[in-house]
CSV table of C-alpha atoms in Angstrom, one decimal:
chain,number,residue,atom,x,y,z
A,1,UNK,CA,-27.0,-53.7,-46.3
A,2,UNK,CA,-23.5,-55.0,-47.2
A,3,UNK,CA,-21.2,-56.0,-44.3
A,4,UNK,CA,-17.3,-55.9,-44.0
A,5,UNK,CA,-15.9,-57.2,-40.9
A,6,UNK,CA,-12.0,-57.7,-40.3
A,7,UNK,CA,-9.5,-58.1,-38.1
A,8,UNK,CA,-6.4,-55.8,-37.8
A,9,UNK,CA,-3.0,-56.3,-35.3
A,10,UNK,CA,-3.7,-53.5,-32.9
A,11,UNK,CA,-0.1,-52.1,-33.4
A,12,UNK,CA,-1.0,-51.6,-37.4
A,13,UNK,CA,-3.8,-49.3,-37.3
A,14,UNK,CA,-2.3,-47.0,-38.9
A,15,UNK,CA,-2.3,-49.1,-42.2
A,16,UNK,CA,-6.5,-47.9,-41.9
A,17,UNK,CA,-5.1,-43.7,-41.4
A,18,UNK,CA,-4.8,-43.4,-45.3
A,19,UNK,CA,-7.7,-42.5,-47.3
A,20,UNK,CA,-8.7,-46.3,-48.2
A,21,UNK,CA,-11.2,-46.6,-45.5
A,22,UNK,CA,-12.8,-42.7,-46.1
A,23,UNK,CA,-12.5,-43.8,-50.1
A,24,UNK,CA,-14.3,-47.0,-49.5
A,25,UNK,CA,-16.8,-45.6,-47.3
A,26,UNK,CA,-18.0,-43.0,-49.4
A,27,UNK,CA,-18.3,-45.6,-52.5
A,28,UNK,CA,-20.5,-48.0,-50.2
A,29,UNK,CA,-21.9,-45.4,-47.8
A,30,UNK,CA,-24.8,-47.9,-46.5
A,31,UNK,CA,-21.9,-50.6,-45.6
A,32,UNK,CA,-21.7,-52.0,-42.1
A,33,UNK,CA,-17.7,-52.0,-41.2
A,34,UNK,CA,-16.7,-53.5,-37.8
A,35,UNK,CA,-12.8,-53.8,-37.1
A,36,UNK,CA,-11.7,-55.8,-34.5
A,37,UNK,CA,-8.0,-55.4,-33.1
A,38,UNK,CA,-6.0,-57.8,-32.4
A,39,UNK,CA,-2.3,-58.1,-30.6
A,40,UNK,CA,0.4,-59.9,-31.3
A,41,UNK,CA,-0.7,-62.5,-28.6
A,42,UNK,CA,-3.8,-63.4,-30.2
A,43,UNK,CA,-4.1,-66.3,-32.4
A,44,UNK,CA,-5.6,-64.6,-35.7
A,45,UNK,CA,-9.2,-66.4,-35.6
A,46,UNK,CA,-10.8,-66.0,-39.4
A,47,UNK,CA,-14.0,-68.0,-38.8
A,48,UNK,CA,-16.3,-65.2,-38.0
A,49,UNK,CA,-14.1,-62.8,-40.4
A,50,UNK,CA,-13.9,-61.5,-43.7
A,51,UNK,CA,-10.0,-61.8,-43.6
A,52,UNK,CA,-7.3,-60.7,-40.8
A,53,UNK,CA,-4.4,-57.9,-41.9
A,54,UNK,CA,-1.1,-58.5,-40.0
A,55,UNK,CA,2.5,-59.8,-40.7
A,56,UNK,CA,2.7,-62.0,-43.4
A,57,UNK,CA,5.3,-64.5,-41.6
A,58,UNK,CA,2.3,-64.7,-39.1
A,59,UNK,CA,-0.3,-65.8,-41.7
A,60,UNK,CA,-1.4,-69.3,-41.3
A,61,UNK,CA,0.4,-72.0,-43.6
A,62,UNK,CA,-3.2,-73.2,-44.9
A,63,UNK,CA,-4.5,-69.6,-45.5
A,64,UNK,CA,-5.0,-67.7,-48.7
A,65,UNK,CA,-3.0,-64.6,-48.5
A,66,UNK,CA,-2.8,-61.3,-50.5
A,67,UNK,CA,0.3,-59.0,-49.8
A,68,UNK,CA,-0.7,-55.5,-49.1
A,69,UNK,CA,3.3,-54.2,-48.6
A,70,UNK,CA,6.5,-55.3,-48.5
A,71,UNK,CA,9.0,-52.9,-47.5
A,72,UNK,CA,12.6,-51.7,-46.5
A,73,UNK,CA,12.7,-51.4,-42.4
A,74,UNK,CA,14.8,-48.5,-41.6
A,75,UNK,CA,16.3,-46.5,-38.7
A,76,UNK,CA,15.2,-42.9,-38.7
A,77,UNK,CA,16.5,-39.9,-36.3
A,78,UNK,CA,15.9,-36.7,-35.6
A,79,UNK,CA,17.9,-34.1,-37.7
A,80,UNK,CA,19.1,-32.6,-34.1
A,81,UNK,CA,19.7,-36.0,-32.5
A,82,UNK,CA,23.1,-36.9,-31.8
A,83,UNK,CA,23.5,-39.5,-34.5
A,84,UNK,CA,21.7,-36.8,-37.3
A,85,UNK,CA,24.6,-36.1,-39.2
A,86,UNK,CA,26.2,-39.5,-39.5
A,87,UNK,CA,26.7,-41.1,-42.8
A,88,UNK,CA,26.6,-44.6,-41.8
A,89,UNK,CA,25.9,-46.0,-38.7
A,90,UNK,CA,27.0,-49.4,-37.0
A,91,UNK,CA,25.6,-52.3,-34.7
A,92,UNK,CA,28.0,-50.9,-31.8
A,93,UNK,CA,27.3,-47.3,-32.3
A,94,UNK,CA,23.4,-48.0,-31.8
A,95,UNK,CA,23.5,-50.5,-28.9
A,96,UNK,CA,25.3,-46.7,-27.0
A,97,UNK,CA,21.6,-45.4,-27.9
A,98,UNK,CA,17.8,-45.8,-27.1
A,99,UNK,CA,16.2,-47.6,-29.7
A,100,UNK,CA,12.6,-47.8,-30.2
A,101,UNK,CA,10.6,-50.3,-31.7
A,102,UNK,CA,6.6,-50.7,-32.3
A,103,UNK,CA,6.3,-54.1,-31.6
A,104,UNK,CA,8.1,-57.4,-30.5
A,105,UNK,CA,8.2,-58.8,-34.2
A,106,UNK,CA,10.3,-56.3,-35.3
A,107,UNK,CA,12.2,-55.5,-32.2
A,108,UNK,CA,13.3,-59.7,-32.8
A,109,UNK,CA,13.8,-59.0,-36.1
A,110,UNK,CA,16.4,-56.2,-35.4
A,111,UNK,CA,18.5,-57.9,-32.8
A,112,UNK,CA,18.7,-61.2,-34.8
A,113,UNK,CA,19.9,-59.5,-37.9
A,114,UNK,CA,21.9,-56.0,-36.7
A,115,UNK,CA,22.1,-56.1,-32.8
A,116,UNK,CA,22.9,-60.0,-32.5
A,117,UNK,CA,22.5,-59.9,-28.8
A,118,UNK,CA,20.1,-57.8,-26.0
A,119,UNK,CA,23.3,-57.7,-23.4
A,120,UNK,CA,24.8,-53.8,-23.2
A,121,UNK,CA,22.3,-52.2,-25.2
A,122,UNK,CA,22.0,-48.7,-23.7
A,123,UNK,CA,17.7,-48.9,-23.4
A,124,UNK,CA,15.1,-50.0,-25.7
A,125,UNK,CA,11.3,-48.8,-26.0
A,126,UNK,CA,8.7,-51.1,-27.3
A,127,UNK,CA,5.3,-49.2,-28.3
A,128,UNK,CA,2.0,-50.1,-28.6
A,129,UNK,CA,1.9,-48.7,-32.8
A,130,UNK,CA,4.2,-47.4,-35.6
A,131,UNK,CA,2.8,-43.8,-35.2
A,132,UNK,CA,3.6,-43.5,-31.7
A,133,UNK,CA,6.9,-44.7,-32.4
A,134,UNK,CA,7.7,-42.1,-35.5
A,135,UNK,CA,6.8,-39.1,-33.0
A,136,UNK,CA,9.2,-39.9,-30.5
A,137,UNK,CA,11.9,-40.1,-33.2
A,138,UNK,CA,10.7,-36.8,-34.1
A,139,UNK,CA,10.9,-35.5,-30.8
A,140,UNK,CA,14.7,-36.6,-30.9
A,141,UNK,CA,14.3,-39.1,-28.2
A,142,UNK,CA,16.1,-41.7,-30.0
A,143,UNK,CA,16.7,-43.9,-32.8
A,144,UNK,CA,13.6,-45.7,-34.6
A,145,UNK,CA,12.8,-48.3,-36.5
A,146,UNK,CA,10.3,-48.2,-39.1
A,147,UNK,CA,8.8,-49.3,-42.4
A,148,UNK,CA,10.0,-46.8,-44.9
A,149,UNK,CA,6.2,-46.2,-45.8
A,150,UNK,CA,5.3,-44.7,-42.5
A,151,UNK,CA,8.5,-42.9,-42.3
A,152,UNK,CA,8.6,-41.1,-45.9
A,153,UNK,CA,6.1,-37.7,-45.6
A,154,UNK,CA,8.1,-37.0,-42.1
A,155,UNK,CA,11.5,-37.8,-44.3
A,156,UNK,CA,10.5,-35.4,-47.0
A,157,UNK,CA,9.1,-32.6,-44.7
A,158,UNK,CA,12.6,-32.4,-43.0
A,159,UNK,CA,11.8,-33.5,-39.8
A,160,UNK,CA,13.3,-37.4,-39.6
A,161,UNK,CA,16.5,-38.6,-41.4
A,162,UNK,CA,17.3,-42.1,-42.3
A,163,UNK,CA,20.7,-43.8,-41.1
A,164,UNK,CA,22.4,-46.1,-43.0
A,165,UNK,CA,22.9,-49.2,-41.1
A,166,UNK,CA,26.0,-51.5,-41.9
A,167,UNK,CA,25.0,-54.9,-42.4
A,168,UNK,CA,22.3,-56.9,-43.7
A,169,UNK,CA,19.1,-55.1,-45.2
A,170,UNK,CA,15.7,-55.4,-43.2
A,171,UNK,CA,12.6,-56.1,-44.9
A,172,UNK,CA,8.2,-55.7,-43.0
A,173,UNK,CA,5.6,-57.1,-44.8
A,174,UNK,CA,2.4,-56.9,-44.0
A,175,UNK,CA,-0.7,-58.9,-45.7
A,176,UNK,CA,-4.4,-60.1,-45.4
A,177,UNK,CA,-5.3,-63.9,-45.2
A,178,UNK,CA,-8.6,-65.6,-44.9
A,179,UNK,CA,-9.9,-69.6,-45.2
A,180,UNK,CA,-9.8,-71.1,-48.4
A,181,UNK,CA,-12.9,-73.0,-48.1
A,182,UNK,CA,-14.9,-69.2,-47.6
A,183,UNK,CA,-14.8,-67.1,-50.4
A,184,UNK,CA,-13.6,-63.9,-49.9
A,185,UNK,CA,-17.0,-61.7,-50.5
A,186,UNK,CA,-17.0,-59.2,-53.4
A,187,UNK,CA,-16.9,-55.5,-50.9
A,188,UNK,CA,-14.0,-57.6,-49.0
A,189,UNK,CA,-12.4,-57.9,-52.3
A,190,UNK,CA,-13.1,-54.0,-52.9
A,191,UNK,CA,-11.8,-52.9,-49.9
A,192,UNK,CA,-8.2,-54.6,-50.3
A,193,UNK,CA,-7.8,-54.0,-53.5
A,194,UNK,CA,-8.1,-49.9,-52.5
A,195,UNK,CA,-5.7,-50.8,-49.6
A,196,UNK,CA,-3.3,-52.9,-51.9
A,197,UNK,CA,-3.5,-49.2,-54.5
A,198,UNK,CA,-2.8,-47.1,-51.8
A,199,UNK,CA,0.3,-48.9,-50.7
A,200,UNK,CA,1.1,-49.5,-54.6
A,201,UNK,CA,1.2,-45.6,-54.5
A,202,UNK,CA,3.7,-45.3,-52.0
A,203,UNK,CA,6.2,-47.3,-53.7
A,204,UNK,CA,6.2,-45.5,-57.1
């Protein structure tokens, strides 16, 4: 029986809620898959793993790594929420509203680049995952910020807009990385490269 075992940053499970995993699954239905989560606090351990998915700035200088996505992080609202009809939105004009982030990497990665500092900002939500994140901006409660990617079937049904932030443009990747000195096994291989398809998908 053919084993896959990997390790995911808790806060990116959602990377798994596409069909790759179903797809894969019904391809190798006798395969063993055990997933073990990770948060950001944990030092990504490959040793007893097939390869670890998370951000690609966390990925290990010495590891081999394979990009999975690379994509635009936006800011997305509500079509009712106060800032739903604005063309363009600035740093001061979203410190004056609640901002809500899925995790510390890119909560740093917004106030470094379009807050530049934490003092005045009128309140800021850090969740535990992307989708819990994208139905609070749904629910109007306030201004996210997400990977286009997890954003773009809510975009095109109607029910989140994206704002156009002034400034620089922000950028999430995610990837898988494993040892170089242990192969990466053939149904490992099999299993990204349906992940790495999917994603390709989205991009078209």
């Amino acid at each position: 029986m053919e084993q896959l075992n990997f390790g995911i940053a808790s806060n990116l499970n959602c990377l798994l809620k596409t069909t790759v995993l179903s797809t894969f699954l019904e391809c190798f239905p006798a395969a063993k898959v055990e997933i073990f989560a990770m948060n950001e606090d944990t030092v990504p351990s490959v040793k007893e793993l097939d390869f670890v998915i998370g951000y690609t700035e966390k990925a290990p200088l010495d590891a081999v790594r394979r990009k999975i996505v690379d994509e635009a992080l936006e800011a997305y609202v509500a079509p009712f929420h106060a800032l739903g009809n604005a063309t363009r939105v600035s740093s001061s004009e979203l410190r004056q509203r609640l901002l809500i982030f899925p995790d510390q990497p890119i909560y740093d990665l917004v106030l470094n680049r379009v807050l530049q500092s934490s003092e005045s900002l009128a309140g800021t939500w850090i969740l535990p995952d992307l989708e819990s994140v994208k139905d609070l901006a749904m629910q109007g409660r306030g201004v996210a910020f997400l990977p286009s990617w997890m954003a773009a079937k809510a975009v095109a049904e109607g029910n989140l807009i994206r704002l156009k932030i002034s400034g620089r443009e922000l950028r999430c990747g995610y990837s898988a990385w494993w040892q170089p000195t242990s192969p990466l096994p053939w149904i490992a291989e099999v299993f990204l490269s349906l992940l790495c398809a999917e994603f390709d998908e989205h991009q078209e």
